[in-house]
PDB file of C-alpha atoms in Angstrom:
ATOM      1  CA  MET A  25      -4.523 -51.970  36.284  1.00  0.00           C
ATOM      2  CA  THR A  26      -4.622 -50.365  39.114  1.00  0.00           C
ATOM      3  CA  TYR A  27      -2.815 -47.568  37.947  1.00  0.00           C
ATOM      4  CA  VAL A  28      -4.989 -47.149  34.886  1.00  0.00           C
ATOM      5  CA  TRP A  29      -7.972 -47.016  37.071  1.00  0.00           C
ATOM      6  CA  GLY A  30      -6.941 -43.873  38.871  1.00  0.00           C
ATOM      7  CA  LEU A  31      -5.763 -42.300  35.929  1.00  0.00           C
ATOM      8  CA  ILE A  32      -9.652 -42.850  34.550  1.00  0.00           C
ATOM      9  CA  GLU A  33     -10.722 -41.830  37.740  1.00  0.00           C
ATOM     10  CA  ARG A  34      -8.786 -38.397  37.424  1.00  0.00           C
ATOM     11  CA  TRP A  35      -9.667 -37.833  33.763  1.00  0.00           C
ATOM     12  CA  PRO A  36     -11.945 -34.532  34.261  1.00  0.00           C
ATOM     13  CA  TYR A  37      -8.692 -33.009  36.549  1.00  0.00           C
ATOM     14  CA  VAL A  38      -6.249 -33.478  33.687  1.00  0.00           C
ATOM     15  CA  LEU A  39      -8.794 -32.194  31.763  1.00  0.00           C
ATOM     16  CA  GLY A  40      -9.542 -29.026  33.131  1.00  0.00           C
ATOM     17  CA  ALA A  41      -5.885 -28.698  33.581  1.00  0.00           C
ATOM     18  CA  LEU A  42      -5.259 -29.061  29.767  1.00  0.00           C
ATOM     19  CA  PHE A  43      -8.428 -26.140  29.497  1.00  0.00           C
ATOM     20  CA  ALA A  44      -6.792 -23.854  32.155  1.00  0.00           C
ATOM     21  CA  ALA A  45      -3.109 -24.230  29.963  1.00  0.00           C
ATOM     22  CA  GLY A  46      -4.921 -22.909  26.864  1.00  0.00           C
ATOM     23  CA  ILE A  47      -6.617 -20.677  28.717  1.00  0.00           C
ATOM     24  CA  VAL A  48      -3.582 -18.728  29.978  1.00  0.00           C
ATOM     25  CA  HIS A  49      -0.923 -19.684  26.644  1.00  0.00           C
ATOM     26  CA  ILE A  50      -3.874 -17.732  24.812  1.00  0.00           C
ATOM     27  CA  ALA A  51      -4.472 -14.787  26.992  1.00  0.00           C
ATOM     28  CA  THR A  52      -0.975 -14.426  27.383  1.00  0.00           C
ATOM     29  CA  THR A  53       0.106 -14.356  23.387  1.00  0.00           C
ATOM     30  CA  LEU A  54      -3.116 -11.497  23.223  1.00  0.00           C
ATOM     31  CA  ILE A  55      -1.759  -9.893  26.357  1.00  0.00           C
ATOM     32  CA  MET A  56       2.049  -9.705  25.427  1.00  0.00           C
ATOM     33  CA  PRO A  57       1.937  -6.765  22.718  1.00  0.00           C
ATOM     34  CA  HIS A  58       0.254  -4.540  24.960  1.00  0.00           C
ATOM     35  CA  LEU A  59       3.616  -4.706  27.791  1.00  0.00           C
ATOM     36  CA  THR A  60       6.287  -4.629  25.273  1.00  0.00           C
ATOM     37  CA  SER A  61       7.811  -1.147  23.857  1.00  0.00           C
ATOM     38  CA  GLY A  62       9.983  -2.615  21.727  1.00  0.00           C
ATOM     39  CA  ASP A  63       7.793  -2.046  18.732  1.00  0.00           C
ATOM     40  CA  ALA A  64       8.898  -0.091  15.369  1.00  0.00           C
ATOM     41  CA  TYR A  65       6.838   3.087  16.171  1.00  0.00           C
ATOM     42  CA  SER A  66       8.271   3.112  19.413  1.00  0.00           C
ATOM     43  CA  ARG A  67      12.351   2.471  18.244  1.00  0.00           C
ATOM     44  CA  LEU A  68      11.516   5.030  15.785  1.00  0.00           C
ATOM     45  CA  SER A  69       9.547   8.542  17.287  1.00  0.00           C
ATOM     46  CA  GLN A  70      12.744   8.809  19.781  1.00  0.00           C
ATOM     47  CA  SER A  71      14.968   9.422  16.982  1.00  0.00           C
ATOM     48  CA  LEU A  72      13.043  10.126  13.844  1.00  0.00           C
ATOM     49  CA  PRO A  73      11.659  14.290  13.577  1.00  0.00           C
ATOM     50  CA  ALA A  74       7.824  14.307  12.891  1.00  0.00           C
ATOM     51  CA  ASN A  75       6.530  14.781   9.661  1.00  0.00           C
ATOM     52  CA  THR A  76       9.823  14.171   7.767  1.00  0.00           C
ATOM     53  CA  PHE A  77      10.818  11.385   5.391  1.00  0.00           C
ATOM     54  CA  VAL A  78      14.379  10.350   7.084  1.00  0.00           C
ATOM     55  CA  ILE A  79      16.732   7.710   4.713  1.00  0.00           C
ATOM     56  CA  LEU A  80      17.855   5.030   7.051  1.00  0.00           C
ATOM     57  CA  PRO A  81      21.142   3.808   5.897  1.00  0.00           C
ATOM     58  CA  PRO A  82      22.057   0.587   4.118  1.00  0.00           C
ATOM     59  CA  ALA A  83      21.624  -1.881   6.348  1.00  0.00           C
ATOM     60  CA  GLY A  84      24.178  -4.108   6.895  1.00  0.00           C
ATOM     61  CA  PRO A  85      25.826  -6.051  10.115  1.00  0.00           C
ATOM     62  CA  GLY A  86      25.404  -4.106  13.344  1.00  0.00           C
ATOM     63  CA  THR A  87      23.542  -1.240  11.263  1.00  0.00           C
ATOM     64  CA  GLN A  88      20.374  -2.291  10.887  1.00  0.00           C
ATOM     65  CA  VAL A  89      18.098   0.337  12.751  1.00  0.00           C
ATOM     66  CA  LEU A  90      15.252  -2.354  12.885  1.00  0.00           C
ATOM     67  CA  PRO A  91      15.360  -5.887  13.127  1.00  0.00           C
ATOM     68  CA  PHE A  92      15.444  -7.719   9.801  1.00  0.00           C
ATOM     69  CA  GLN A  93      15.824  -5.173   7.236  1.00  0.00           C
ATOM     70  CA  ALA A  94      16.628  -6.596   4.212  1.00  0.00           C
ATOM     71  CA  PRO A  95      19.999  -6.176   2.481  1.00  0.00           C
ATOM     72  CA  ASP A  96      18.689  -5.229  -0.896  1.00  0.00           C
ATOM     73  CA  VAL A  97      16.464  -2.430   0.164  1.00  0.00           C
ATOM     74  CA  ARG A  98      16.924   0.988   0.641  1.00  0.00           C
ATOM     75  CA  TYR A  99      14.039   2.645   3.414  1.00  0.00           C
ATOM     76  CA  ALA A 100      12.632   5.650   3.777  1.00  0.00           C
ATOM     77  CA  ILE A 101      10.655   6.106   6.940  1.00  0.00           C
ATOM     78  CA  CYS A 102       8.194   9.430   7.945  1.00  0.00           C
ATOM     79  CA  ARG A 103       7.380   9.713  11.821  1.00  0.00           C
ATOM     80  CA  PHE A 104       3.996  11.482  11.111  1.00  0.00           C
ATOM     81  CA  ASP A 105       2.074  13.442  13.422  1.00  0.00           C
ATOM     82  CA  THR A 106      -1.468  14.557  12.894  1.00  0.00           C
ATOM     83  CA  SER A 107      -2.281  16.186  16.325  1.00  0.00           C
ATOM     84  CA  SER A 108      -1.750  19.524  14.866  1.00  0.00           C
ATOM     85  CA  GLY A 109      -3.942  18.499  11.742  1.00  0.00           C
ATOM     86  CA  PRO A 110      -3.732  17.402   8.475  1.00  0.00           C
ATOM     87  CA  VAL A 111      -0.065  16.284   6.422  1.00  0.00           C
ATOM     88  CA  VAL A 112       0.520  15.472   3.207  1.00  0.00           C
ATOM     89  CA  MET A 113       3.178  13.173   1.502  1.00  0.00           C
ATOM     90  CA  SER A 114       4.423  12.594  -2.266  1.00  0.00           C
ATOM     91  CA  ALA A 115       6.365  10.137  -3.802  1.00  0.00           C
ATOM     92  CA  THR A 116       7.393   9.312  -6.503  1.00  0.00           C
ATOM     93  CA  LEU A 117       7.255   4.847  -6.756  1.00  0.00           C
ATOM     94  CA  PRO A 118       9.767   4.731 -10.018  1.00  0.00           C
ATOM     95  CA  GLU A 119       9.522   0.873 -10.857  1.00  0.00           C
ATOM     96  CA  VAL A 120       8.008  -2.390  -9.443  1.00  0.00           C
ATOM     97  CA  GLY A 121       9.273  -3.287  -6.572  1.00  0.00           C
ATOM     98  CA  TRP A 122       8.900  -0.001  -4.577  1.00  0.00           C
ATOM     99  CA  THR A 123       6.076   0.805  -2.112  1.00  0.00           C
ATOM    100  CA  LEU A 124       4.706   3.146   0.081  1.00  0.00           C
ATOM    101  CA  SER A 125       3.773   1.703   3.412  1.00  0.00           C
ATOM    102  CA  LEU A 126       1.594   3.708   5.547  1.00  0.00           C
ATOM    103  CA  TYR A 127       1.048   2.338   9.599  1.00  0.00           C
ATOM    104  CA  SER A 128      -0.929   3.762  12.386  1.00  0.00           C
ATOM    105  CA  SER A 129       1.153   4.025  16.161  1.00  0.00           C
ATOM    106  CA  GLU A 130       0.057   0.501  16.939  1.00  0.00           C
ATOM    107  CA  GLY A 131       1.444  -1.203  13.327  1.00  0.00           C
ATOM    108  CA  GLU A 132      -2.006  -1.231  12.114  1.00  0.00           C
ATOM    109  CA  SER A 133      -1.948  -0.866   8.048  1.00  0.00           C
ATOM    110  CA  ILE A 134      -4.033   1.633   6.990  1.00  0.00           C
ATOM    111  CA  TYR A 135      -2.660   1.685   3.453  1.00  0.00           C
ATOM    112  CA  ALA A 136      -0.283   0.446   0.775  1.00  0.00           C
ATOM    113  CA  LEU A 137       0.803   0.911  -2.398  1.00  0.00           C
ATOM    114  CA  PRO A 138       3.258  -1.235  -4.679  1.00  0.00           C
ATOM    115  CA  ALA A 139       4.617   0.538  -7.993  1.00  0.00           C
ATOM    116  CA  ALA A 140       3.100  -0.316 -11.392  1.00  0.00           C
ATOM    117  CA  ALA A 141       4.818  -2.816 -14.604  1.00  0.00           C
ATOM    118  CA  ASN A 142       6.231  -0.470 -17.682  1.00  0.00           C
ATOM    119  CA  ARG A 143       5.004   3.186 -15.789  1.00  0.00           C
ATOM    120  CA  SER A 144       5.833   5.778 -12.823  1.00  0.00           C
ATOM    121  CA  VAL A 145       3.662   6.178 -10.181  1.00  0.00           C
ATOM    122  CA  ASP A 146       3.093   9.989  -8.660  1.00  0.00           C
ATOM    123  CA  VAL A 147       1.596   9.362  -4.843  1.00  0.00           C
ATOM    124  CA  ARG A 148      -0.196  12.247  -3.166  1.00  0.00           C
ATOM    125  CA  LEU A 149      -1.993  11.727  -0.063  1.00  0.00           C
ATOM    126  CA  VAL A 150      -3.551  13.579   3.121  1.00  0.00           C
ATOM    127  CA  VAL A 151      -3.121  12.035   6.096  1.00  0.00           C
ATOM    128  CA  MET A 152      -6.473  12.808   8.276  1.00  0.00           C
ATOM    129  CA  PRO A 153      -6.164  12.559  12.251  1.00  0.00           C
ATOM    130  CA  PRO A 154      -8.522  11.139  13.841  1.00  0.00           C
ATOM    131  CA  GLY A 155     -11.920  12.385  13.785  1.00  0.00           C
ATOM    132  CA  ASP A 156     -11.760  14.742  11.216  1.00  0.00           C
ATOM    133  CA  ILE A 157     -14.461  13.669   8.353  1.00  0.00           C
ATOM    134  CA  PHE A 158     -14.743  15.153   4.726  1.00  0.00           C
ATOM    135  CA  VAL A 159     -18.087  15.904   5.072  1.00  0.00           C
ATOM    136  CA  GLY A 160     -18.740  16.821   1.320  1.00  0.00           C
ATOM    137  CA  VAL A 161     -17.684  20.054  -1.627  1.00  0.00           C
ATOM    138  CA  VAL A 162     -16.951  23.202  -0.184  1.00  0.00           C
ATOM    139  CA  PRO A 163     -17.243  26.468  -2.552  1.00  0.00           C
ATOM    140  CA  GLU A 164     -13.237  26.433  -1.322  1.00  0.00           C
ATOM    141  CA  SER A 165     -13.038  23.204  -2.875  1.00  0.00           C
ATOM    142  CA  ARG A 166     -12.680  24.754  -5.807  1.00  0.00           C
ATOM    143  CA  ALA A 167      -8.792  25.132  -6.162  1.00  0.00           C
ATOM    144  CA  ALA A 168      -8.087  21.877  -4.332  1.00  0.00           C
ATOM    145  CA  ASP A 169      -5.664  19.671  -5.462  1.00  0.00           C
ATOM    146  CA  ARG A 170      -7.797  16.696  -6.943  1.00  0.00           C
ATOM    147  CA  GLY A 171      -4.859  14.233  -6.929  1.00  0.00           C
ATOM    148  CA  LEU A 172      -4.844  13.943  -3.685  1.00  0.00           C
ATOM    149  CA  THR A 173      -5.816  10.786  -1.923  1.00  0.00           C
ATOM    150  CA  GLN A 174      -7.195  11.663   1.482  1.00  0.00           C
ATOM    151  CA  LEU A 175      -6.944   9.260   4.480  1.00  0.00           C
ATOM    152  CA  GLN A 176      -8.104   9.229   8.016  1.00  0.00           C
ATOM    153  CA  SER A 177      -5.539   7.393  10.686  1.00  0.00           C
ATOM    154  CA  PRO A 178      -6.608   5.545  13.358  1.00  0.00           C
ATOM    155  CA  SER A 179      -4.366   7.071  15.682  1.00  0.00           C
ATOM    156  CA  PRO A 180      -2.602  10.326  15.883  1.00  0.00           C
ATOM    157  CA  GLY A 181       1.017   9.257  14.700  1.00  0.00           C
ATOM    158  CA  GLY A 182       2.100   6.216  12.544  1.00  0.00           C
ATOM    159  CA  LEU A 183       5.353   5.712  10.120  1.00  0.00           C
ATOM    160  CA  ALA A 184       5.026   6.034   6.328  1.00  0.00           C
ATOM    161  CA  VAL A 185       7.463   3.620   4.539  1.00  0.00           C
ATOM    162  CA  LEU A 186       8.838   3.835   1.490  1.00  0.00           C
ATOM    163  CA  ARG A 187      10.989   0.860  -0.036  1.00  0.00           C
ATOM    164  CA  ALA A 188      13.059   0.338  -2.836  1.00  0.00           C
ATOM    165  CA  PRO A 189      15.193  -1.941  -3.679  1.00  0.00           C
ATOM    166  CA  LEU A 190      18.378  -1.907  -4.646  1.00  0.00           C
ATOM    167  CA  LYS A 191      19.061  -4.000  -7.428  1.00  0.00           C
ATOM    168  CA  ALA A 192      22.800  -3.238  -8.345  1.00  0.00           C
ATOM    169  CA  ARG A 193      25.634  -0.616  -6.322  1.00  0.00           C
ATOM    170  CA  PHE A 194      25.288   1.209  -9.525  1.00  0.00           C
ATOM    171  CA  PHE A 195      21.982   2.468  -9.184  1.00  0.00           C
ATOM    172  CA  ALA A 196      22.298   3.376  -5.879  1.00  0.00           C
ATOM    173  CA  ALA A 197      22.527   7.350  -6.623  1.00  0.00           C
ATOM    174  CA  GLN A 198      19.477   6.853  -8.142  1.00  0.00           C
ATOM    175  CA  ILE A 199      17.823   4.999  -5.436  1.00  0.00           C
ATOM    176  CA  GLU A 200      19.208   7.678  -3.619  1.00  0.00           C
ATOM    177  CA  ARG A 201      18.144  10.869  -5.363  1.00  0.00           C
ATOM    178  CA  ASP A 202      14.270   9.300  -6.090  1.00  0.00           C
ATOM    179  CA  LEU A 203      14.395   8.592  -1.901  1.00  0.00           C
ATOM    180  CA  LEU A 204      15.060  12.109  -1.483  1.00  0.00           C
ATOM    181  CA  ARG A 205      12.591  13.285  -3.691  1.00  0.00           C
ATOM    182  CA  ALA A 206       9.760  12.139  -1.007  1.00  0.00           C
ATOM    183  CA  THR A 207       7.915  15.170   0.741  1.00  0.00           C
ATOM    184  CA  CYS A 208       6.153  14.114   4.754  1.00  0.00           C
ATOM    185  CA  ARG A 209       4.874  17.932   5.491  1.00  0.00           C
ATOM    186  CA  GLN A 210       1.911  19.007   7.631  1.00  0.00           C
ATOM    187  CA  GLN A 211      -0.771  20.484   5.532  1.00  0.00           C
ATOM    188  CA  SER A 212      -0.444  23.752   5.160  1.00  0.00           C
ATOM    189  CA  TYR A 213      -3.587  26.247   4.280  1.00  0.00           C
TER     190      TYR A 213
END
């Protein structure tokens, strides 16, 4: 009986310890992503050229460039850099399952577009540097490309990921050709 009374007398300490453990757990969970450098952008920025789509090798044991790469999907990745100006991207999403996704260097999703059923989707984007804002129509814009979607990146760098499902090995060459047609380049004025 005295043991129970001892616990009852100490309940504020037990509750305080549980509360402190909860705070430490939440703080650790929130700060860990900022202390690690193993994210996709950090890994790929060392090996990918800026503003060029690079087709990753097919995923297999020991050949994955990134963790959890699906073996039934081919990837083309562009490490875009808007520090010298806007970057223009174009790609064709020929069938369902294809996607184009853009991520900031911090991993934030900027844009995602899946392919449409029963038709091919031609995507044309211009990624603007942080702080660049379109302020309206100017006389020079009459000759501008009206099919260009404008996005503002929250950071100067990021990744564009073109994802193509590999239905069968028979289609691998066609998928490779479609991925090779994707472009990512600095906008010329």
